[in-house]
Amino acid sequence: MTSQARYALAKPDPQVLVIFGASGDLTTRKLLPALASLAARDALPEHFSVVGVALSELDDNGFRDLGRAAVPDAPPSWATLTDSFRYICGHYEDATTFATLKKVLEDIDRTCSTQGNRLYYLATIPSLFPILTQALKQAGLSNPPGSGPFTRIVVEKPFGSDLDSAIDLNVMLHECFDEHQIFRIDHYLGKETVQNLLALRFANAIFEPIWNRRYISNAQITVAEQLGVEHRGAYYDKAGAVRDMVQNHLAQVVALTLMEPPAAIDPLGVRDEKVKLLRAVELGPPHELSQRTVRAQYDAGVIGTAAVPGYLEEEGIAPASETETFAAAQLHVDNWRWAGVPVYIRTGKRLAQTVTEVVLEFREVPHMAFKAHQARRLEPNHLVMRIQPHEGINLAFGAKEPGESFNLRSVDMHFSYADTFGVAPADAYERLIHDALLGDHMLFLRADEAEQAWRIIDPYLDAFAQGDPPLSTYPAGSWGPHEADILLARNGHEWHNPAP
Ligand code: BG6
């Protein structure tokens, strides 16, 4: 079964999608392929058109060619859609760009029956967000909801660079758009297996009773990448692993894994519970922050069989850069369910594997009746939720090995997403663009969520700026610096590194 044959998707209302940054990397690599896949699944609106806006010297035909080139193996429905693409070449600071956009949109409404409905997608660098939103408002293109046609806006991360700038960004967005019009995208929420965390937790009676401090000794969340900084050195060197990954993707996975059950799986229910959880996350006392945090940078090493350079030798990186490419921390969730349970998080570039997983490690039995030598191959019971790749769930528990002697070892009970459903999960952008077209907010961040995540992150960033903890190094292709192991060893815990 192909991904196209998966299941019928709802058809959104008629509308025009306007992409700012239409000739950029995000548009060609993610947005256009996602639209092509939705077109193939007959999941785009009956009356629909795409307008690209950017600085690049293109015309309608140039943008149509770009659309076709971005999705080389697309079905005929994509060729038909790209034939209707429109393009506006212009500066975002120039009011005529938006006057032209207005005319083009009115023209499309007349010829394509798109009924005045708009979805704007800000696929630009963040410094352009204020300029774009103000310009849309001034051009009369940001109608509040409830007055006939709808106007929605998708905003890409990063949502600010610290708590203050995130608050400023939200204030600025709210000057031009109502919160109901805003869709802050974190592509991790579009991943099938991230959503599956909700299914596992809240559709199964067997897990809920043990999902708490009485049964769980620690939680581990790993987002590891083999990739380095690729061609994004200049951006990454300013951002670092905490801003690039922890504030958004890791914070979201932590929230979905540990939040309370919502009354309903809907935008209000899920987002309220995520915010409550993030509000309960504490780093511990400020003087202990450096003992509970690790930051490091990769040195040259080997990934697979290829020798790769160290971070400081990558293109676009300042010669004496102190930017972290690896971060690990021990968090605490100060609430009734999780008090006293360490939550370890780690992320890094150029690690041994590309893998995202959540591991819940269970407490030991209250009394070990087996002898130490019988149980020496027994690991603590643990539940692994593999988000990517090889999406699935694994429960590791102890069993008796065959034979006369009573030797125990850990064995696995495994659910594989691909084996069970026979399909590869859809791309996260496909899911999220479809939801934005439908106006469904559940998998998008609310203003307070983005701010709560920065509240957690800000103290780290302040400490890092003071050189605290000192920056360590790790060889590319390893599981990170030794300090990350010590972080857990202090509490008698160990990282669950997936087998190669
Ligand atoms: C992006 C980060 O948000 O997520 C990148 O900016 C990172 O640095 C990427 O590589 C990881 O996403 P995924 O879907 O490949 O795990």
Short mmCIF file of C-alpha atoms and ligand atoms in Angstrom, two decimals:
data_model
loop_
_atom_site.label_atom_id
_atom_site.label_comp_id
_atom_site.label_asym_id
_atom_site.label_seq_id
_atom_site.Cartn_x
_atom_site.Cartn_y
_atom_site.Cartn_z
CA MET A 1 0.00 0.00 0.00
CA THR A 2 1.43 3.41 -0.87
CA SER A 3 1.21 6.42 1.38
CA GLN A 4 -1.31 7.87 -1.12
CA ALA A 5 -3.67 4.98 -0.46
CA ARG A 6 -3.65 5.45 3.31
CA TYR A 7 -7.00 6.96 4.12
CA ALA A 8 -9.28 9.71 2.87
CA LEU A 9 -8.46 13.15 4.20
CA ALA A 10 -10.95 15.93 4.88
CA LYS A 11 -11.20 18.57 2.18
CA PRO A 12 -10.49 22.10 3.45
CA ASP A 13 -12.62 25.10 2.50
CA PRO A 14 -11.74 27.10 -0.63
CA GLN A 15 -8.72 29.38 -0.06
CA VAL A 16 -5.51 30.86 -1.42
CA LEU A 17 -2.16 29.89 0.10
CA VAL A 18 0.33 32.75 0.01
CA ILE A 19 3.94 31.70 0.65
CA PHE A 20 6.39 34.44 1.65
CA GLY A 21 9.92 33.25 0.98
CA ALA A 22 8.58 31.33 -2.02
CA SER A 23 11.92 30.66 -3.69
CA GLY A 24 13.70 29.62 -0.48
CA ASP A 25 14.97 26.33 0.82
CA LEU A 26 12.00 25.57 3.10
CA THR A 27 9.50 26.13 0.29
CA THR A 28 11.25 23.91 -2.25
CA ARG A 29 12.39 21.21 0.19
CA LYS A 30 9.29 20.91 2.39
CA LEU A 31 6.25 23.00 1.48
CA LEU A 32 5.91 22.25 -2.22
CA PRO A 33 6.51 18.47 -1.84
CA ALA A 34 3.94 18.42 0.99
CA LEU A 35 1.40 20.23 -1.23
CA ALA A 36 2.10 17.81 -4.08
CA SER A 37 1.47 14.87 -1.80
CA LEU A 38 -1.78 16.43 -0.55
CA ALA A 39 -2.80 17.06 -4.16
CA ALA A 40 -2.17 13.40 -4.95
CA ARG A 41 -4.37 12.41 -2.01
CA ASP A 42 -7.14 14.75 -3.16
CA ALA A 43 -6.80 16.59 0.16
CA LEU A 44 -6.45 20.16 -1.10
CA PRO A 45 -9.47 22.47 -1.31
CA GLU A 46 -11.73 22.11 -4.34
CA HIS A 47 -11.06 25.78 -5.12
CA PHE A 48 -7.42 26.48 -4.34
CA SER A 49 -4.48 28.44 -5.58
CA VAL A 50 -0.91 29.21 -4.51
CA VAL A 51 0.75 32.62 -4.66
CA GLY A 52 4.50 32.89 -4.11
CA VAL A 53 6.08 36.12 -2.89
CA ALA A 54 9.85 36.64 -2.73
CA LEU A 55 12.73 38.82 -3.82
CA SER A 56 14.01 36.42 -6.48
CA GLU A 57 13.56 37.63 -10.04
CA LEU A 58 10.90 35.16 -11.15
CA ASP A 59 7.54 35.49 -12.90
CA ASP A 60 4.47 33.22 -12.79
CA ASN A 61 6.04 30.76 -15.20
CA GLY A 62 9.33 30.75 -13.31
CA PHE A 63 7.51 29.90 -10.08
CA ARG A 64 5.54 27.17 -11.87
CA ASP A 65 8.80 25.66 -13.13
CA LEU A 66 10.23 25.85 -9.63
CA GLY A 67 7.15 24.02 -8.32
CA ARG A 68 7.51 21.22 -10.86
CA ALA A 69 11.28 20.93 -10.33
CA ALA A 70 10.78 20.69 -6.54
CA VAL A 71 8.66 17.56 -6.96
CA PRO A 72 10.07 15.67 -9.93
CA ASP A 73 8.00 12.47 -9.60
CA ALA A 74 4.70 14.17 -8.81
CA PRO A 75 1.43 12.88 -10.26
CA PRO A 76 -0.56 14.84 -12.91
CA SER A 77 -2.63 16.61 -10.23
CA TRP A 78 0.52 18.52 -9.26
CA ALA A 79 1.16 19.69 -12.82
CA THR A 80 -2.43 20.94 -12.99
CA LEU A 81 -2.08 22.82 -9.72
CA THR A 82 1.29 24.36 -10.58
CA ASP A 83 -0.25 25.69 -13.83
CA SER A 84 -2.33 28.04 -11.66
CA PHE A 85 0.60 29.25 -9.47
CA ARG A 86 1.07 33.02 -9.32
CA TYR A 87 4.23 34.87 -8.32
CA ILE A 88 4.98 38.35 -7.03
CA CYS A 89 8.55 39.56 -7.06
CA GLY A 90 9.01 42.34 -4.53
CA HIS A 91 10.57 43.75 -1.38
CA TYR A 92 8.68 43.13 1.83
CA GLU A 93 9.31 46.73 2.94
CA ASP A 94 7.64 48.04 -0.22
CA ALA A 95 3.89 48.77 0.03
CA THR A 96 3.47 48.14 -3.71
CA THR A 97 4.34 44.47 -3.15
CA PHE A 98 1.25 44.18 -0.95
CA ALA A 99 -0.92 46.32 -3.22
CA THR A 100 -0.02 43.91 -6.04
CA LEU A 101 -0.71 40.94 -3.76
CA LYS A 102 -4.15 42.33 -2.96
CA LYS A 103 -4.99 42.67 -6.66
CA VAL A 104 -3.72 39.17 -7.44
CA LEU A 105 -5.76 37.71 -4.58
CA GLU A 106 -8.93 39.49 -5.74
CA ASP A 107 -8.29 38.24 -9.25
CA ILE A 108 -7.92 34.66 -7.99
CA ASP A 109 -11.12 34.99 -5.93
CA ARG A 110 -12.97 35.95 -9.14
CA THR A 111 -11.50 33.29 -11.39
CA CYS A 112 -11.01 30.46 -8.91
CA SER A 113 -13.92 30.92 -6.40
CA THR A 114 -11.59 31.04 -3.42
CA GLN A 115 -14.14 33.22 -1.56
CA GLY A 116 -11.66 35.66 0.02
CA ASN A 117 -10.15 33.01 2.31
CA ARG A 118 -6.41 33.27 2.90
CA LEU A 119 -3.63 31.22 4.47
CA TYR A 120 -0.32 33.10 4.70
CA TYR A 121 2.85 31.10 5.27
CA LEU A 122 5.90 32.96 6.62
CA ALA A 123 8.71 30.80 5.22
CA THR A 124 11.25 33.59 5.63
CA ILE A 125 13.97 34.42 8.12
CA PRO A 126 12.42 35.48 11.46
CA SER A 127 13.68 39.07 11.28
CA LEU A 128 11.12 39.58 8.48
CA PHE A 129 8.11 38.44 10.56
CA PRO A 130 7.37 41.92 12.03
CA ILE A 131 7.76 43.59 8.63
CA LEU A 132 5.49 41.08 6.91
CA THR A 133 2.72 41.04 9.48
CA GLN A 134 2.61 44.85 9.72
CA ALA A 135 2.58 45.15 5.94
CA LEU A 136 -0.31 42.66 5.68
CA LYS A 137 -2.26 44.65 8.25
CA GLN A 138 -1.58 47.98 6.57
CA ALA A 139 -2.66 46.58 3.22
CA GLY A 140 -5.95 45.44 4.77
CA LEU A 141 -5.01 41.79 4.31
CA SER A 142 -5.23 40.59 7.92
CA ASN A 143 -9.01 40.52 8.56
CA PRO A 144 -9.93 39.36 12.03
CA PRO A 145 -11.95 36.12 12.20
CA GLY A 146 -15.71 36.16 12.44
CA SER A 147 -16.21 38.69 9.69
CA GLY A 148 -16.87 36.58 6.64
CA PRO A 149 -13.84 35.12 4.91
CA PHE A 150 -11.04 33.73 7.09
CA THR A 151 -7.42 34.84 7.19
CA ARG A 152 -4.84 32.58 8.87
CA ILE A 153 -1.10 32.83 9.22
CA VAL A 154 1.53 30.11 9.70
CA VAL A 155 4.69 31.21 11.52
CA GLU A 156 7.87 29.13 11.43
CA LYS A 157 10.26 28.74 14.36
CA PRO A 158 12.30 30.19 15.98
CA PHE A 159 9.66 32.03 18.00
CA GLY A 160 12.13 34.57 19.38
CA SER A 161 15.60 33.93 20.73
CA ASP A 162 14.79 34.17 24.45
CA LEU A 163 11.76 34.79 26.65
CA ASP A 164 11.72 38.57 26.15
CA SER A 165 11.96 38.40 22.39
CA ALA A 166 9.30 35.65 22.30
CA ILE A 167 6.95 37.90 24.28
CA ASP A 168 7.72 40.79 21.90
CA LEU A 169 7.04 38.56 18.90
CA ASN A 170 3.69 37.47 20.34
CA VAL A 171 2.73 41.08 21.10
CA MET A 172 3.66 42.06 17.57
CA LEU A 173 1.71 39.15 16.04
CA HIS A 174 -1.31 40.00 18.16
CA GLU A 175 -1.25 43.61 16.93
CA CYS A 176 -2.01 42.27 13.47
CA PHE A 177 -3.72 38.90 13.98
CA ASP A 178 -5.96 37.32 16.58
CA GLU A 179 -4.47 34.24 18.35
CA HIS A 180 -7.11 32.11 16.56
CA GLN A 181 -5.60 33.15 13.24
CA ILE A 182 -2.03 32.17 14.19
CA PHE A 183 -0.47 28.74 13.56
CA ARG A 184 3.04 28.45 15.12
CA ILE A 185 4.59 25.43 13.50
CA ASP A 186 6.90 22.92 15.19
CA HIS A 187 7.33 20.12 12.70
CA TYR A 188 7.89 17.53 15.46
CA LEU A 189 4.19 17.78 16.28
CA GLY A 190 3.41 16.68 12.73
CA LYS A 191 5.34 13.44 13.15
CA GLU A 192 2.95 10.48 13.34
CA THR A 193 4.78 8.88 16.23
CA VAL A 194 4.80 12.07 18.30
CA GLN A 195 1.01 12.03 17.96
CA ASN A 196 1.10 8.35 18.78
CA LEU A 197 2.30 9.32 22.26
CA LEU A 198 -1.23 10.63 22.80
CA ALA A 199 -2.76 7.38 21.56
CA LEU A 200 -0.47 5.20 23.66
CA ARG A 201 -1.10 7.19 26.81
CA PHE A 202 -4.76 8.07 26.57
CA ALA A 203 -6.35 5.22 24.62
CA ASN A 204 -4.91 2.42 26.78
CA ALA A 205 -5.97 1.63 30.32
CA ILE A 206 -2.84 -0.48 30.98
CA PHE A 207 -0.34 2.38 30.87
CA GLU A 208 -2.08 5.11 32.84
CA PRO A 209 -1.78 3.48 36.30
CA ILE A 210 2.00 3.09 35.96
CA TRP A 211 2.73 6.46 34.29
CA ASN A 212 3.94 8.19 37.45
CA ARG A 213 6.58 8.50 40.15
CA ARG A 214 5.50 5.29 41.91
CA TYR A 215 6.58 3.12 38.97
CA ILE A 216 8.95 5.19 36.89
CA SER A 217 12.47 5.87 38.12
CA ASN A 218 13.55 8.21 35.33
CA ALA A 219 12.59 9.42 31.86
CA GLN A 220 15.06 9.94 29.02
CA ILE A 221 14.42 11.88 25.85
CA THR A 222 17.02 11.73 23.12
CA VAL A 223 17.00 13.63 19.83
CA ALA A 224 20.27 12.61 18.19
CA GLU A 225 21.48 13.44 14.69
CA GLN A 226 24.38 12.13 12.67
CA LEU A 227 24.23 15.22 10.48
CA GLY A 228 26.49 18.15 11.22
CA VAL A 229 25.53 21.75 10.61
CA GLU A 230 25.56 21.24 6.82
CA HIS A 231 25.21 24.54 4.94
CA ARG A 232 23.56 26.27 7.93
CA GLY A 233 26.73 27.12 9.84
CA ALA A 234 26.09 30.87 10.02
CA TYR A 235 22.58 30.36 11.47
CA TYR A 236 23.56 27.49 13.76
CA ASP A 237 26.57 29.23 15.25
CA LYS A 238 24.24 31.95 16.57
CA ALA A 239 21.55 29.50 17.70
CA GLY A 240 23.25 26.42 19.19
CA ALA A 241 21.60 23.14 20.17
CA VAL A 242 19.46 24.59 22.98
CA ARG A 243 17.77 27.22 20.83
CA ASP A 244 17.67 25.02 17.72
CA MET A 245 16.27 21.85 19.29
CA VAL A 246 15.56 22.00 23.04
CA GLN A 247 13.32 25.06 23.19
CA ASN A 248 11.01 23.63 20.56
CA HIS A 249 11.19 19.95 19.59
CA LEU A 250 12.45 18.52 22.88
CA ALA A 251 10.15 20.71 24.97
CA GLN A 252 7.17 19.47 22.93
CA VAL A 253 8.11 15.81 23.32
CA VAL A 254 8.68 16.30 27.07
CA ALA A 255 5.26 17.95 27.38
CA LEU A 256 3.36 15.26 25.47
CA THR A 257 5.12 12.45 27.34
CA LEU A 258 4.55 13.79 30.84
CA MET A 259 1.40 15.95 30.71
CA GLU A 260 -1.84 15.07 32.48
CA PRO A 261 -4.66 13.41 30.50
CA PRO A 262 -6.70 16.08 28.71
CA ALA A 263 -10.48 16.00 28.96
CA ALA A 264 -10.61 15.91 25.15
CA ILE A 265 -8.04 15.41 22.40
CA ASP A 266 -8.70 18.80 20.88
CA PRO A 267 -6.77 22.08 20.56
CA LEU A 268 -7.88 23.44 23.93
CA GLY A 269 -7.51 20.18 25.87
CA VAL A 270 -4.08 19.21 24.56
CA ARG A 271 -2.54 22.68 24.56
CA ASP A 272 -3.81 23.51 28.06
CA GLU A 273 -2.22 20.34 29.43
CA LYS A 274 1.08 20.96 27.63
CA VAL A 275 1.28 24.48 29.07
CA LYS A 276 0.51 23.18 32.58
CA LEU A 277 3.30 20.63 32.27
CA LEU A 278 5.82 23.15 30.95
CA ARG A 279 4.95 25.48 33.82
CA ALA A 280 5.82 22.70 36.26
CA VAL A 281 9.28 22.05 34.75
CA GLU A 282 12.07 23.21 37.03
CA LEU A 283 15.81 23.12 36.54
CA GLY A 284 16.59 23.02 40.25
CA PRO A 285 18.31 25.74 42.25
CA PRO A 286 20.43 28.15 40.15
CA HIS A 287 23.68 27.13 41.90
CA GLU A 288 23.07 23.51 40.85
CA LEU A 289 22.35 24.36 37.23
CA SER A 290 25.87 23.64 36.03
CA GLN A 291 25.84 20.22 37.74
CA ARG A 292 22.63 19.34 35.94
CA THR A 293 23.66 20.58 32.53
CA VAL A 294 26.19 19.51 29.93
CA ARG A 295 27.18 21.45 26.85
CA ALA A 296 29.69 20.32 24.29
CA GLN A 297 30.96 20.73 20.75
CA TYR A 298 32.00 18.01 18.32
CA ASP A 299 35.58 17.41 17.30
CA ALA A 300 36.61 15.65 14.13
CA GLY A 301 35.61 11.99 14.06
CA VAL A 302 34.08 9.23 11.98
CA ILE A 303 30.42 8.82 11.01
CA GLY A 304 29.88 5.34 9.59
CA THR A 305 33.08 4.99 7.64
CA ALA A 306 33.47 8.64 6.65
CA ALA A 307 35.91 10.96 8.40
CA VAL A 308 34.18 14.25 9.23
CA PRO A 309 35.64 17.58 10.38
CA GLY A 310 35.17 19.14 13.78
CA TYR A 311 32.61 21.91 14.35
CA LEU A 312 35.22 24.67 14.33
CA GLU A 313 36.34 23.60 10.86
CA GLU A 314 32.82 23.77 9.39
CA GLU A 315 31.86 26.54 6.97
CA GLY A 316 30.37 29.66 8.57
CA ILE A 317 31.58 28.91 12.12
CA ALA A 318 33.52 31.54 14.07
CA PRO A 319 37.11 30.33 14.70
CA ALA A 320 36.83 30.32 18.50
CA SER A 321 33.10 29.60 18.65
CA GLU A 322 31.75 28.41 22.01
CA THR A 323 28.38 27.38 20.52
CA GLU A 324 27.13 24.06 21.82
CA THR A 325 26.34 21.31 19.32
CA PHE A 326 25.34 18.97 22.15
CA ALA A 327 23.27 19.71 25.22
CA ALA A 328 22.03 17.45 28.00
CA ALA A 329 20.20 18.32 31.18
CA GLN A 330 18.42 16.88 34.14
CA LEU A 331 15.01 18.46 34.60
CA HIS A 332 12.37 18.04 37.25
CA VAL A 333 8.65 18.27 36.92
CA ASP A 334 7.36 19.70 40.16
CA ASN A 335 3.90 18.21 40.30
CA TRP A 336 2.06 15.41 42.05
CA ARG A 337 2.69 12.86 39.29
CA TRP A 338 6.42 13.39 38.72
CA ALA A 339 7.93 14.79 41.93
CA GLY A 340 11.42 13.33 42.40
CA VAL A 341 11.67 11.66 38.98
CA PRO A 342 14.67 12.92 36.99
CA VAL A 343 13.85 13.74 33.38
CA TYR A 344 17.00 13.59 31.29
CA ILE A 345 17.10 15.24 27.91
CA ARG A 346 19.88 15.28 25.34
CA THR A 347 20.33 16.39 21.77
CA GLY A 348 23.31 16.79 19.52
CA LYS A 349 24.73 16.95 16.03
CA ARG A 350 27.26 14.41 14.74
CA LEU A 351 26.25 11.74 17.20
CA ALA A 352 26.54 7.98 16.72
CA GLN A 353 23.04 7.59 15.26
CA THR A 354 20.11 9.61 14.01
CA VAL A 355 17.40 8.66 16.43
CA THR A 356 14.62 10.27 18.43
CA GLU A 357 13.20 8.29 21.29
CA VAL A 358 11.54 8.53 24.66
CA VAL A 359 12.53 5.98 27.28
CA LEU A 360 10.68 5.45 30.53
CA GLU A 361 12.71 3.35 32.93
CA PHE A 362 10.77 1.54 35.64
CA ARG A 363 11.72 1.08 39.25
CA GLU A 364 13.23 -2.18 40.43
CA VAL A 365 11.12 -4.84 42.11
CA PRO A 366 10.77 -4.11 45.83
CA HIS A 367 12.64 -7.30 46.73
CA MET A 368 14.90 -9.25 44.32
CA ALA A 369 14.24 -12.87 45.15
CA PHE A 370 16.69 -14.13 42.51
CA LYS A 371 20.37 -14.39 43.27
CA ALA A 372 22.72 -11.69 41.96
CA HIS A 373 24.43 -14.04 39.47
CA GLN A 374 21.03 -15.13 38.10
CA ALA A 375 19.96 -11.56 37.48
CA ARG A 376 23.23 -10.18 36.16
CA ARG A 377 21.89 -9.86 32.59
CA LEU A 378 18.71 -8.21 33.72
CA GLU A 379 18.24 -4.53 32.89
CA PRO A 380 15.60 -2.34 34.51
CA ASN A 381 12.23 -2.71 32.74
CA HIS A 382 11.81 0.06 30.23
CA LEU A 383 9.34 1.30 27.66
CA VAL A 384 10.88 2.85 24.55
CA MET A 385 8.81 5.02 22.25
CA ARG A 386 10.80 5.31 19.06
CA ILE A 387 9.80 8.47 17.21
CA GLN A 388 12.21 8.04 14.30
CA PRO A 389 13.50 6.12 12.43
CA HIS A 390 11.98 2.57 12.63
CA GLU A 391 8.99 4.10 14.39
CA GLY A 392 7.52 1.88 17.06
CA ILE A 393 7.27 0.93 20.72
CA ASN A 394 9.37 -1.55 22.66
CA LEU A 395 8.78 -2.92 26.13
CA ALA A 396 11.86 -4.51 27.67
CA PHE A 397 11.30 -6.86 30.60
CA GLY A 398 13.00 -9.81 32.28
CA ALA A 399 12.49 -13.44 31.28
CA LYS A 400 14.05 -16.76 32.18
CA GLU A 401 16.59 -18.06 29.71
CA PRO A 402 15.94 -21.63 28.52
CA GLY A 403 17.82 -24.28 30.46
CA GLU A 404 18.22 -25.90 33.84
CA SER A 405 19.62 -22.91 35.66
CA PHE A 406 17.43 -19.97 36.56
CA ASN A 407 19.20 -17.25 34.62
CA LEU A 408 17.35 -14.09 33.74
CA ARG A 409 17.82 -11.63 30.97
CA SER A 410 16.02 -8.73 29.36
CA VAL A 411 13.82 -9.47 26.35
CA ASP A 412 11.78 -7.24 24.07
CA MET A 413 8.10 -7.00 23.17
CA HIS A 414 8.00 -4.93 20.03
CA PHE A 415 5.47 -2.98 17.98
CA SER A 416 6.73 -1.74 14.62
CA TYR A 417 4.71 0.99 12.95
CA ALA A 418 5.80 -0.11 9.46
CA ASP A 419 5.15 -3.85 10.01
CA THR A 420 1.71 -3.24 11.50
CA PHE A 421 0.37 -0.54 9.23
CA GLY A 422 2.37 -1.31 6.11
CA VAL A 423 3.05 2.36 5.39
CA ALA A 424 5.80 4.83 6.06
CA PRO A 425 4.54 7.71 8.21
CA ALA A 426 3.55 10.80 6.22
CA ASP A 427 5.92 13.74 6.21
CA ALA A 428 5.30 16.06 9.15
CA TYR A 429 4.84 19.11 6.90
CA GLU A 430 2.14 17.35 4.92
CA ARG A 431 0.12 16.75 8.06
CA LEU A 432 0.64 20.25 9.43
CA ILE A 433 -0.11 22.09 6.19
CA HIS A 434 -3.30 20.09 5.85
CA ASP A 435 -4.28 21.00 9.43
CA ALA A 436 -3.53 24.68 8.78
CA LEU A 437 -5.68 24.56 5.63
CA LEU A 438 -8.45 23.05 7.77
CA GLY A 439 -7.90 25.61 10.53
CA ASP A 440 -7.18 22.91 13.14
CA HIS A 441 -4.86 24.29 15.85
CA MET A 442 -4.22 21.15 17.88
CA LEU A 443 -0.73 20.45 16.51
CA PHE A 444 0.40 24.09 16.56
CA LEU A 445 1.88 26.04 19.45
CA ARG A 446 -0.13 28.57 21.35
CA ALA A 447 1.54 31.84 22.41
CA ASP A 448 1.82 30.80 26.08
CA GLU A 449 3.42 27.44 25.16
CA ALA A 450 6.24 29.10 23.25
CA GLU A 451 6.78 31.48 26.17
CA GLN A 452 6.78 28.71 28.78
CA ALA A 453 9.41 26.80 26.82
CA TRP A 454 11.63 29.91 26.84
CA ARG A 455 11.07 30.30 30.57
CA ILE A 456 12.74 26.90 30.99
CA ILE A 457 15.52 27.64 28.51
CA ASP A 458 16.51 31.19 29.52
CA PRO A 459 18.48 30.24 32.67
CA TYR A 460 20.56 27.79 30.61
CA LEU A 461 21.34 30.44 28.05
CA ASP A 462 22.33 32.92 30.76
CA ALA A 463 24.61 30.35 32.39
CA PHE A 464 26.13 29.32 29.04
CA ALA A 465 26.92 32.96 28.30
CA GLN A 466 28.95 32.97 31.55
CA GLY A 467 30.81 29.83 30.44
CA ASP A 468 28.92 27.67 32.90
CA PRO A 469 29.19 24.69 32.67
CA PRO A 470 32.48 24.72 30.77
CA LEU A 471 32.17 23.62 27.15
CA SER A 472 33.35 20.01 26.66
CA THR A 473 34.07 18.23 23.42
CA TYR A 474 33.14 14.87 21.93
CA PRO A 475 34.36 13.03 18.88
CA ALA A 476 31.94 13.10 15.93
CA GLY A 477 30.29 9.69 15.73
CA SER A 478 30.16 9.15 19.52
CA TRP A 479 27.22 9.43 21.92
CA GLY A 480 28.44 12.77 23.24
CA PRO A 481 30.83 13.85 25.98
CA HIS A 482 31.71 11.79 29.03
CA GLU A 483 30.07 14.47 31.20
CA ALA A 484 26.67 13.41 29.83
CA ASP A 485 27.22 9.92 31.27
CA ILE A 486 28.32 11.36 34.59
CA LEU A 487 25.12 13.42 34.71
CA LEU A 488 23.09 10.20 34.97
CA ALA A 489 25.67 8.13 36.85
CA ARG A 490 25.37 10.55 39.80
CA ASN A 491 21.84 9.24 40.30
CA GLY A 492 22.76 5.63 39.50
CA HIS A 493 21.23 5.85 36.02
CA GLU A 494 22.57 5.19 32.51
CA TRP A 495 21.53 6.44 29.07
CA HIS A 496 19.73 3.87 26.94
CA ASN A 497 21.73 4.11 23.74
CA PRO A 498 19.96 2.25 20.94
CA ALA A 499 21.88 -0.70 19.49
CA PRO A 500 23.70 0.21 16.24
C1 BG6 B 1 15.18 21.60 12.77
C2 BG6 B 1 16.54 22.06 13.23
O1 BG6 B 1 14.17 22.31 13.43
O2 BG6 B 1 15.03 20.21 13.06
C3 BG6 B 1 17.63 21.25 12.56
O3 BG6 B 1 16.70 23.43 12.91
C4 BG6 B 1 17.39 19.78 12.77
O4 BG6 B 1 18.91 21.63 13.04
C5 BG6 B 1 15.97 19.39 12.40
O5 BG6 B 1 18.32 19.07 11.97
C6 BG6 B 1 15.68 17.96 12.81
O6 BG6 B 1 14.44 17.58 12.27
P1 BG6 B 1 14.15 16.07 11.89
O7 BG6 B 1 12.73 16.05 11.46
O8 BG6 B 1 15.12 15.70 10.81
O9 BG6 B 1 14.40 15.27 13.15
#
